[in-house]
mmCIF file of C-alpha atoms in Angstrom:
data_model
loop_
_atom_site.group_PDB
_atom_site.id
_atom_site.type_symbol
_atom_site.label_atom_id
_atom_site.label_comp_id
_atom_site.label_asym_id
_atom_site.label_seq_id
_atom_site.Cartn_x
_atom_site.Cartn_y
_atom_site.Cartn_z
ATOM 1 C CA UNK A 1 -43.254 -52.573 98.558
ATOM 2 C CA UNK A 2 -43.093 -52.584 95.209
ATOM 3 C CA UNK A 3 -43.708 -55.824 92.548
ATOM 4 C CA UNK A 4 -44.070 -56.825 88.565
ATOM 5 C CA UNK A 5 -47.309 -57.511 87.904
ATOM 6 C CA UNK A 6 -48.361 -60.181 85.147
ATOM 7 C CA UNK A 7 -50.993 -59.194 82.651
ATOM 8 C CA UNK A 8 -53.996 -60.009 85.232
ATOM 9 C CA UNK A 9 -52.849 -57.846 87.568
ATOM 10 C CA UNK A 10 -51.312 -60.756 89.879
ATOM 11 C CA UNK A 11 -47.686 -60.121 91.566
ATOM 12 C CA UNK A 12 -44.729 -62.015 89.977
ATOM 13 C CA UNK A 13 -41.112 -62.231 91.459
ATOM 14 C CA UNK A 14 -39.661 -61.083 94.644
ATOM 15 C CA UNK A 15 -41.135 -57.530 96.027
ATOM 16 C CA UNK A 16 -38.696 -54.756 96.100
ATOM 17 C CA UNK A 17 -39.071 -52.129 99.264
ATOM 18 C CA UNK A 18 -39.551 -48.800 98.253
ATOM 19 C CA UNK A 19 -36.247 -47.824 100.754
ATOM 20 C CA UNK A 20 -34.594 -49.427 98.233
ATOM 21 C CA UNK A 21 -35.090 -47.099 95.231
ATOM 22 C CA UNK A 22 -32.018 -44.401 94.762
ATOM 23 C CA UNK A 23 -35.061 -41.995 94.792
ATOM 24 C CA UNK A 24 -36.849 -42.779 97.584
ATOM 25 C CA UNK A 25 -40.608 -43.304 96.079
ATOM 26 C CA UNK A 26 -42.229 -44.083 100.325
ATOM 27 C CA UNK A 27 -45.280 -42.839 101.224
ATOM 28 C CA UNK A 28 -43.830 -39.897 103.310
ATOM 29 C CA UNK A 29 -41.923 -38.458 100.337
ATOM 30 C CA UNK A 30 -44.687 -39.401 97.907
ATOM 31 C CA UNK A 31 -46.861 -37.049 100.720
ATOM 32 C CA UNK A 32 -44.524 -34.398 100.141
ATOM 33 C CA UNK A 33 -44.481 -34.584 96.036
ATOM 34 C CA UNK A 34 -48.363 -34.348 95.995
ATOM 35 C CA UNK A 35 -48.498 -31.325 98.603
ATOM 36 C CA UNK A 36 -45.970 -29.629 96.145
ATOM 37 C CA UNK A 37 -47.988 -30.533 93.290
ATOM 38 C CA UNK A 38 -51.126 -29.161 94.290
ATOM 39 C CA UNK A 39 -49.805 -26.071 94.908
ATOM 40 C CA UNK A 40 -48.698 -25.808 90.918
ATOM 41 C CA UNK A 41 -51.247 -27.025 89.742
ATOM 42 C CA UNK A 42 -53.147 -23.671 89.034
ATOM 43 C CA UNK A 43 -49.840 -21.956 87.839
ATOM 44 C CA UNK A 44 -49.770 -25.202 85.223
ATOM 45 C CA UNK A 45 -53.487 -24.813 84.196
ATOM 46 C CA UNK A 46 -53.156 -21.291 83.239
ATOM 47 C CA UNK A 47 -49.969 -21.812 81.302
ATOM 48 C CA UNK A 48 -51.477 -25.074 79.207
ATOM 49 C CA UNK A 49 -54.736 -22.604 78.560
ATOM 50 C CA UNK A 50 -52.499 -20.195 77.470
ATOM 51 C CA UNK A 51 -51.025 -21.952 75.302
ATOM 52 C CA UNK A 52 -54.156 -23.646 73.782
ATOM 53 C CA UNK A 53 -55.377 -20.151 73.379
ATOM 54 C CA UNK A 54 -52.077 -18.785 71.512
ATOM 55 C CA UNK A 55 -52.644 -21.822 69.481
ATOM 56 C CA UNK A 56 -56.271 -20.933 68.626
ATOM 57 C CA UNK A 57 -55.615 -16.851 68.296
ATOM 58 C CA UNK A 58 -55.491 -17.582 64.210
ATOM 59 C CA UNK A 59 -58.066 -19.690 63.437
ATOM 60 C CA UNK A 60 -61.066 -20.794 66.121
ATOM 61 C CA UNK A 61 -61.706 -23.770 64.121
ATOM 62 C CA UNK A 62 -59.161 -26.463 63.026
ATOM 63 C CA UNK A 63 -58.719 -30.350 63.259
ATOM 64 C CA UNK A 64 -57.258 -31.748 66.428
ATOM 65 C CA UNK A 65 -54.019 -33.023 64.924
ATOM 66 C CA UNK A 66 -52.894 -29.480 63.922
ATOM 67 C CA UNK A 67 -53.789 -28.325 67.382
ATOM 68 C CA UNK A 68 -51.739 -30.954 68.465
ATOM 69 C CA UNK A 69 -48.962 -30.102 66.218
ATOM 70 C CA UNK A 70 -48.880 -26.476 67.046
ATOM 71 C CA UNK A 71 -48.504 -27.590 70.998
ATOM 72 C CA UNK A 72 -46.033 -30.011 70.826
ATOM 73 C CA UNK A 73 -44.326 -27.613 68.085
ATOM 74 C CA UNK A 74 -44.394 -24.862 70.901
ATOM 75 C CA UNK A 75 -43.560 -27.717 73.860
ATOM 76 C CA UNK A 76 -40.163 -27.927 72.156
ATOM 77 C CA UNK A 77 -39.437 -24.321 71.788
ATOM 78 C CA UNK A 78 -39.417 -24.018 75.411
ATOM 79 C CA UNK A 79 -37.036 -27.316 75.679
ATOM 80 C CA UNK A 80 -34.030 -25.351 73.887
#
């Protein structure tokens, strides 16, 4: 079951069952997406280290926001 909650954390409105969702967000499949995602979850930590090193090959000292900018500038490249 899903609900709203109100800024306290208290449920508001009617509950909605999870069954109900186009996607399907129950515990069994929600058991399935976590299996899968443990099992990427190495690949994905190598690939965002990669990338913070490619960022850092230049310079080994710079602030934040420009490392920032450099992986969001390379986080699009691979969207096109």
């Amino acid at each position: 079951m899903y609900r709203i909650l109100d800024e306290q954390g208290k449920p508001i409105g009617v509950p909605i069952k999870a069954s109900d969702f186009y996607f399907k967000p129950t515990l069994k499949f929600l058991e399935k997406k976590f299996i899968g995602n443990q099992i990427r979850r190495p690949l994905d930590k190598t690939r965002v280290k990669n990338a913070i090193d490619t960022a850092l090959l230049r310079e080994q000292a710079m602030p934040i926001t420009e490392l920032a900018r450099r992986l969001e500038k390379r986080r699009h490249s691979y969207c096109v």
